[in-house]
Each structure stands twice: as structure tokens, then as C-alpha cells.
Short mmCIF file of C-alpha atoms in Angstrom, two decimals:
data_model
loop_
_atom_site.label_atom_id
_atom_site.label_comp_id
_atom_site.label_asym_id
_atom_site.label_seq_id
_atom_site.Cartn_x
_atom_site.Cartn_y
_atom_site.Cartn_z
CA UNK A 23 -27.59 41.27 30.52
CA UNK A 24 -24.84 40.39 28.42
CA UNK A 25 -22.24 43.56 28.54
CA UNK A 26 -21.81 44.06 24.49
CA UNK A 27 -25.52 43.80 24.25
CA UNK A 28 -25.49 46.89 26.42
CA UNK A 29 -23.09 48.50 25.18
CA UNK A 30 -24.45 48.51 21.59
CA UNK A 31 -27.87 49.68 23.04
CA UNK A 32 -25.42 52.54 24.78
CA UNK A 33 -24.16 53.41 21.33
CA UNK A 34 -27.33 53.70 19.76
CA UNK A 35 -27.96 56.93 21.48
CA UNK A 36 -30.59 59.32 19.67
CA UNK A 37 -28.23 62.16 19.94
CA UNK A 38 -26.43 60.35 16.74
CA UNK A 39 -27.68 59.81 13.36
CA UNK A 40 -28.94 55.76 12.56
CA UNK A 41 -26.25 54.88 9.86
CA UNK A 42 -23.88 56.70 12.75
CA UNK A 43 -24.65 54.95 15.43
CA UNK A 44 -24.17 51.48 13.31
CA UNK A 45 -20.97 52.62 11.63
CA UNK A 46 -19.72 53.07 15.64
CA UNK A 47 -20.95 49.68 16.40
CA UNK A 48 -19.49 48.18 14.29
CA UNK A 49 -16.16 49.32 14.23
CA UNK A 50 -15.94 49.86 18.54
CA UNK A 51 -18.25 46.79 19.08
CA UNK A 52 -17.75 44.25 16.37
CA UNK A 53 -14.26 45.09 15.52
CA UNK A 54 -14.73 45.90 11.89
CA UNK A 55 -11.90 47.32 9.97
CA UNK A 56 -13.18 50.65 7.68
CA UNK A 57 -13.43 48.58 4.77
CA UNK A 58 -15.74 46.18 6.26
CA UNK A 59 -17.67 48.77 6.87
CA UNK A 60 -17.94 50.47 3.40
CA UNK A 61 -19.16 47.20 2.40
CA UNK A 62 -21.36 46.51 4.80
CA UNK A 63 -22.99 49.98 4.24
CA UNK A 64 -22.07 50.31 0.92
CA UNK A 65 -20.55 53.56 1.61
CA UNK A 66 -17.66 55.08 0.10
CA UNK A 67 -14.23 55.17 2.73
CA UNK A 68 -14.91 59.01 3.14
CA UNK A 69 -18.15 59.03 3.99
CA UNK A 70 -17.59 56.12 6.60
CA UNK A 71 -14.57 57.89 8.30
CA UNK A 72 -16.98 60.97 8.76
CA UNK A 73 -19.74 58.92 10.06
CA UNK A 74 -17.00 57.84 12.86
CA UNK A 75 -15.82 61.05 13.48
CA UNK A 76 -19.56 62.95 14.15
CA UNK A 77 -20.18 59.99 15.84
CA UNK A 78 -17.37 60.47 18.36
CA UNK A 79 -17.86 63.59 18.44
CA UNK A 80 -21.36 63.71 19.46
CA UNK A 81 -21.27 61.02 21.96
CA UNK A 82 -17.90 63.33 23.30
CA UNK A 83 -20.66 65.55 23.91
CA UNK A 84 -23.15 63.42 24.92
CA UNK A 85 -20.87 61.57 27.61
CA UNK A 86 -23.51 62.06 30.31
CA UNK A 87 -25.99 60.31 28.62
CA UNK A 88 -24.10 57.32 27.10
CA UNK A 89 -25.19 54.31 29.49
CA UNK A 90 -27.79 51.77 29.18
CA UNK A 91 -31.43 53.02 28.10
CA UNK A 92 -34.48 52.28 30.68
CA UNK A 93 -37.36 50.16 28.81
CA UNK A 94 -39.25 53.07 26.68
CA UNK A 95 -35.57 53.85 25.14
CA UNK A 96 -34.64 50.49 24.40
CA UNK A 97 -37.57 49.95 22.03
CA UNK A 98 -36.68 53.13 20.32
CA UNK A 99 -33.42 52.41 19.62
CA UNK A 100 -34.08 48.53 18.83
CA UNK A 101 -33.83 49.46 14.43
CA UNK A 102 -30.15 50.08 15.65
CA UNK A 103 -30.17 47.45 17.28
CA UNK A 104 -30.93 44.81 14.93
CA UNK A 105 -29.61 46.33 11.67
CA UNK A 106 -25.96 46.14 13.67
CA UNK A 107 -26.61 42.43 14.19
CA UNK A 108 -27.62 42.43 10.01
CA UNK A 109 -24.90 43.58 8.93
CA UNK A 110 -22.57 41.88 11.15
CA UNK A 111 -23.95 38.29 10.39
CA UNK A 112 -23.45 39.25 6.96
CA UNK A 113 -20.07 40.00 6.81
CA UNK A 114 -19.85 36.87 8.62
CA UNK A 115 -22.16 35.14 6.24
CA UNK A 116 -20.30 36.22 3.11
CA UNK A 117 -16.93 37.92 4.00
CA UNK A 118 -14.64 40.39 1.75
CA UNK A 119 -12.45 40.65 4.27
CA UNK A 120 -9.41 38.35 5.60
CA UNK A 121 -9.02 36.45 2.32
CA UNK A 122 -12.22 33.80 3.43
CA UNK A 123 -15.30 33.85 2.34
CA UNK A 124 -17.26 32.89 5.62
CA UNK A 125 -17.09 33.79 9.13
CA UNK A 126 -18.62 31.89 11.01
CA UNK A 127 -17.09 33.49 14.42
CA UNK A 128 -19.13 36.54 13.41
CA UNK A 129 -21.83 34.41 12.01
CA UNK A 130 -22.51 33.24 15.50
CA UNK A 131 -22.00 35.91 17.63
CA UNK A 132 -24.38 37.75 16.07
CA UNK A 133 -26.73 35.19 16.25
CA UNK A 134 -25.84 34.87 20.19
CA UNK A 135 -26.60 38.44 20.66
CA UNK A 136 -30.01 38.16 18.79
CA UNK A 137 -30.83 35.31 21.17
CA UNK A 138 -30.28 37.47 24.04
CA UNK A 139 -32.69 39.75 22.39
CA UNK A 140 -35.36 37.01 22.16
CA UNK A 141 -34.51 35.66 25.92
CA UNK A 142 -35.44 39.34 27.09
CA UNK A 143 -39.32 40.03 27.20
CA UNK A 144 -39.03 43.72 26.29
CA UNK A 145 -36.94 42.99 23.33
CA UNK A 146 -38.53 39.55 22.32
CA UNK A 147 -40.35 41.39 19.10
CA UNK A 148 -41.66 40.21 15.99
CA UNK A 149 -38.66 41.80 14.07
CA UNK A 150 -36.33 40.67 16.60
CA UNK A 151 -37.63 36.59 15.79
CA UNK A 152 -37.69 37.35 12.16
CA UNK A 153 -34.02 38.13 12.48
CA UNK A 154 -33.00 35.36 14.02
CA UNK A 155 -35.49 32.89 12.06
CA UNK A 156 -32.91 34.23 8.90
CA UNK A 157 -29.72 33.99 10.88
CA UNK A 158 -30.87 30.00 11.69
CA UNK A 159 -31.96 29.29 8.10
CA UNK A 160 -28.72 30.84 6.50
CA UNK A 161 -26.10 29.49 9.33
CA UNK A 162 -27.51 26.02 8.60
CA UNK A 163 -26.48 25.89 5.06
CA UNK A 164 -22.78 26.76 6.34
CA UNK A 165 -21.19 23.13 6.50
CA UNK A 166 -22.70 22.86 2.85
CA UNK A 167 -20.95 25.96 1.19
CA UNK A 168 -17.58 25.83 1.00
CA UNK A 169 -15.95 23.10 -0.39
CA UNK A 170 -12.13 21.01 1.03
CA UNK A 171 -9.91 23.98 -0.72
CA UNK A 172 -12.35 26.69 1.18
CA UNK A 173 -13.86 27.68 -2.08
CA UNK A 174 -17.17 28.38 -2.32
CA UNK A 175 -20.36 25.96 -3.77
CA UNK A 176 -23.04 26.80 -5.22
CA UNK A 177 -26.65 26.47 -3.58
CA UNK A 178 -27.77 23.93 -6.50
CA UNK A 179 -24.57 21.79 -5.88
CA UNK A 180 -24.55 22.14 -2.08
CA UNK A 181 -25.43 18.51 -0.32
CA UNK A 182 -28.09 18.93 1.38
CA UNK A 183 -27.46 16.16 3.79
CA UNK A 184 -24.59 18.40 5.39
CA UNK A 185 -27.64 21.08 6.31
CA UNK A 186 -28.16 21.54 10.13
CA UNK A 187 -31.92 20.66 10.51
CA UNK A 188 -31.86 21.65 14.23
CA UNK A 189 -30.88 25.46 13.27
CA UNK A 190 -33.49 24.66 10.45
CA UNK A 191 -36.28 23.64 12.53
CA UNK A 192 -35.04 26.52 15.44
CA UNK A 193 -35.51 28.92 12.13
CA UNK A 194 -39.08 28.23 11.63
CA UNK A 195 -40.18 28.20 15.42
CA UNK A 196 -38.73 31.78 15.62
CA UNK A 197 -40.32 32.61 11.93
CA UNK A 198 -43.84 31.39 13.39
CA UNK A 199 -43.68 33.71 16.16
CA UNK A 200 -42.16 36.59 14.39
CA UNK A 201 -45.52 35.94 12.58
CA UNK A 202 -47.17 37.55 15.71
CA UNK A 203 -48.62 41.22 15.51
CA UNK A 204 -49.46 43.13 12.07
CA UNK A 205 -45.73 44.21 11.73
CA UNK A 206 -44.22 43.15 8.64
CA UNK A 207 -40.84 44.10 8.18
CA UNK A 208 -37.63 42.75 5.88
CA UNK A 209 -36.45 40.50 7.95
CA UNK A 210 -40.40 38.86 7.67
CA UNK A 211 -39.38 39.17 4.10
CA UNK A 212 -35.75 37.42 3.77
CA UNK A 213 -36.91 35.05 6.49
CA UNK A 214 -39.66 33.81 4.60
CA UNK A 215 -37.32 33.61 1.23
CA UNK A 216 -34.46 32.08 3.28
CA UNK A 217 -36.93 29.51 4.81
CA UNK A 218 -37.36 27.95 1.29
CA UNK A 219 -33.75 27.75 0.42
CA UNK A 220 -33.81 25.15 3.41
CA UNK A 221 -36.11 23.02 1.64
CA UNK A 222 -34.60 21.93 -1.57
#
């Protein structure tokens, strides 16, 4: 399996708290600066530099332990998991960082790592295909929302004819089978809302 896939699944140890473990992730991981992530958890710069320093500190502690989880583990650690790959298509989906509003480097990776997910039997879950369903319908609108200058447009001006309909119709294949099981979580949610900003 892909190596940063297991190393986020590494970070997401138990011995650290959720919001931790993603703070770690995304600074060792996805390379975000401290700001990024104050706005990604909208979190003021103190409490994110003491997130990263308990974290250290416990996985310091917990060296031993820090390697990839067996099956049972992964699943319990899979919230991590795909709230890390949230937040980091977001930043990538609407960046304050770098003076551009898109990423699309980060955009994609973090839809390459939720692929992995999907390609994985033990991690192809209904959340994990809801996530991905909203990566596809957002990332398809990306050629439509910025304009020559790099500014951004608006979804009612956006030509539609620049849309990706293969991510689109990838979107709602993953969307039907997140649709499997009685699970319904907020990616279901933003999915489903996403979905019908692809059909204008």
C-alpha cells in the first residue's frame, strides 16, 4: 500500500487525541504550515502548536507502537483517516495560503489517497465513497472557477461547459455505493448537496 497512506494510518495512533492526531498529519504528512492548520481546524495558533507538541510527545512515548495497524485497528482509526483527507482537499479546494485561491496539487492528492482507500476492501466503506463522491463533484467544477487573472467566479457565472463530466459521473458511481449500509454520515450529506451543484 501506498507509503503516506500508511503512514497517516501510523499517526492516527489511539494513544493521541483525534484533533491531535490530524493536526500531526497534517503538518508531518501533508506539509501544512501552522496557519493552514488554524484554518483548517479553526483553531487559534496556540492551541494548534500544543496539539503538535502532546502529539510528539505522546507518540515519543509511544515509539513502539507507531507502525502500521493490523485490520481491526485500521477501521478504528479510519474517522482520522478521512477527516485528514477533508481537510486537506479543502485547503486545496479553497486555499488561504500561498496568495491562490485553489490547489489543485492538494486537491488531487487527497483525492489519490481516498482512492487507495476505496481500492482496499477493508477500507472501501460507505463513508470512505461518500468522501470521494464530494472530492469528484467539487474537483470537477475546478477549470470553471477561477477566471484568466486567477480570480475567483462565482458558481452562477461559472460555464458550465468547462465542468469535467467524467469526475462528475465518477462522483455519483461512488455516491450510489456510499449509499450502501444504514450509515449516514456528513460526507452522505455534502455529497448529496455537492451532487446538485453539478447539475445546473
Amino acid at each position: 500500500q501506498d507509503s503516506q497512506l500508511r503512514m497517516l494510518f501510523a499517526i492516527c495512533h489511539p494513544s493521541i487525541g483525534t484533533l491531535d492526531q490530524v493536526s500531526l498529519a497534517l503538518r508531518i504528512l501533508c506539509g501544512f504550515g501552522i496557519d493552514e492548520i488554524t484554518n483548517a481546524l479553526l483553531a487559534s495558533r496556540e492551541a494548534v502548536n500544543k496539539r503538535l507538541f502532546r502529539a510528539k510527545q505522546n507518540l515519543r512515548s509511544s515509539a513502539g507502537q507507531l507502525e502500521y495497524p493490523g485490520q481491526h485497528e485500521r477501521r478504528a482509526r479510519m474517522g482520522s483517516v478521512l477527516t485528514t483527507l477533508y481537510l486537506l482537499f479543502n485547503e486545496g479546494y479553497y486555499s488561504e495560503s500561498e496568495d491562490c485561491i485553489m490547489r489543485e496539487d492538494l486537491a488531487m492528492e487527497a483525492i489519490r489517497l481516498c482512492y487507495l482507500l476505496i481500492t482496499n476492501p477493508e477500507t472501501n466503506l460507505p463513508e470512505t465513497n461518500a468522501l470521494l463522491a464530494l472530492m469528484c463533484f467539487h474537483a470537477s467544477r475546478f477549470p470553471a472557477r477561477k477566471d484568466q487573472n486567477g480570480h475567483f467566479i462565482l458558481y452562477h457565472l461559472q460555464n458550465e461547459s468547462l465542468w469535467n463530466q467524467e469526475l462528475i459521473t465518477q462522483g455519483m458511481y461512488f455516491l450510489n455505493q456510499a449509499a450502501q449500509g444504514d450509515r449516514l454520515t456528513r460526507y452522505h450529506l455534502e455529497a448529496s448537496i455537492a451532487y446538485w451543484h453539478t447539475q445546473k
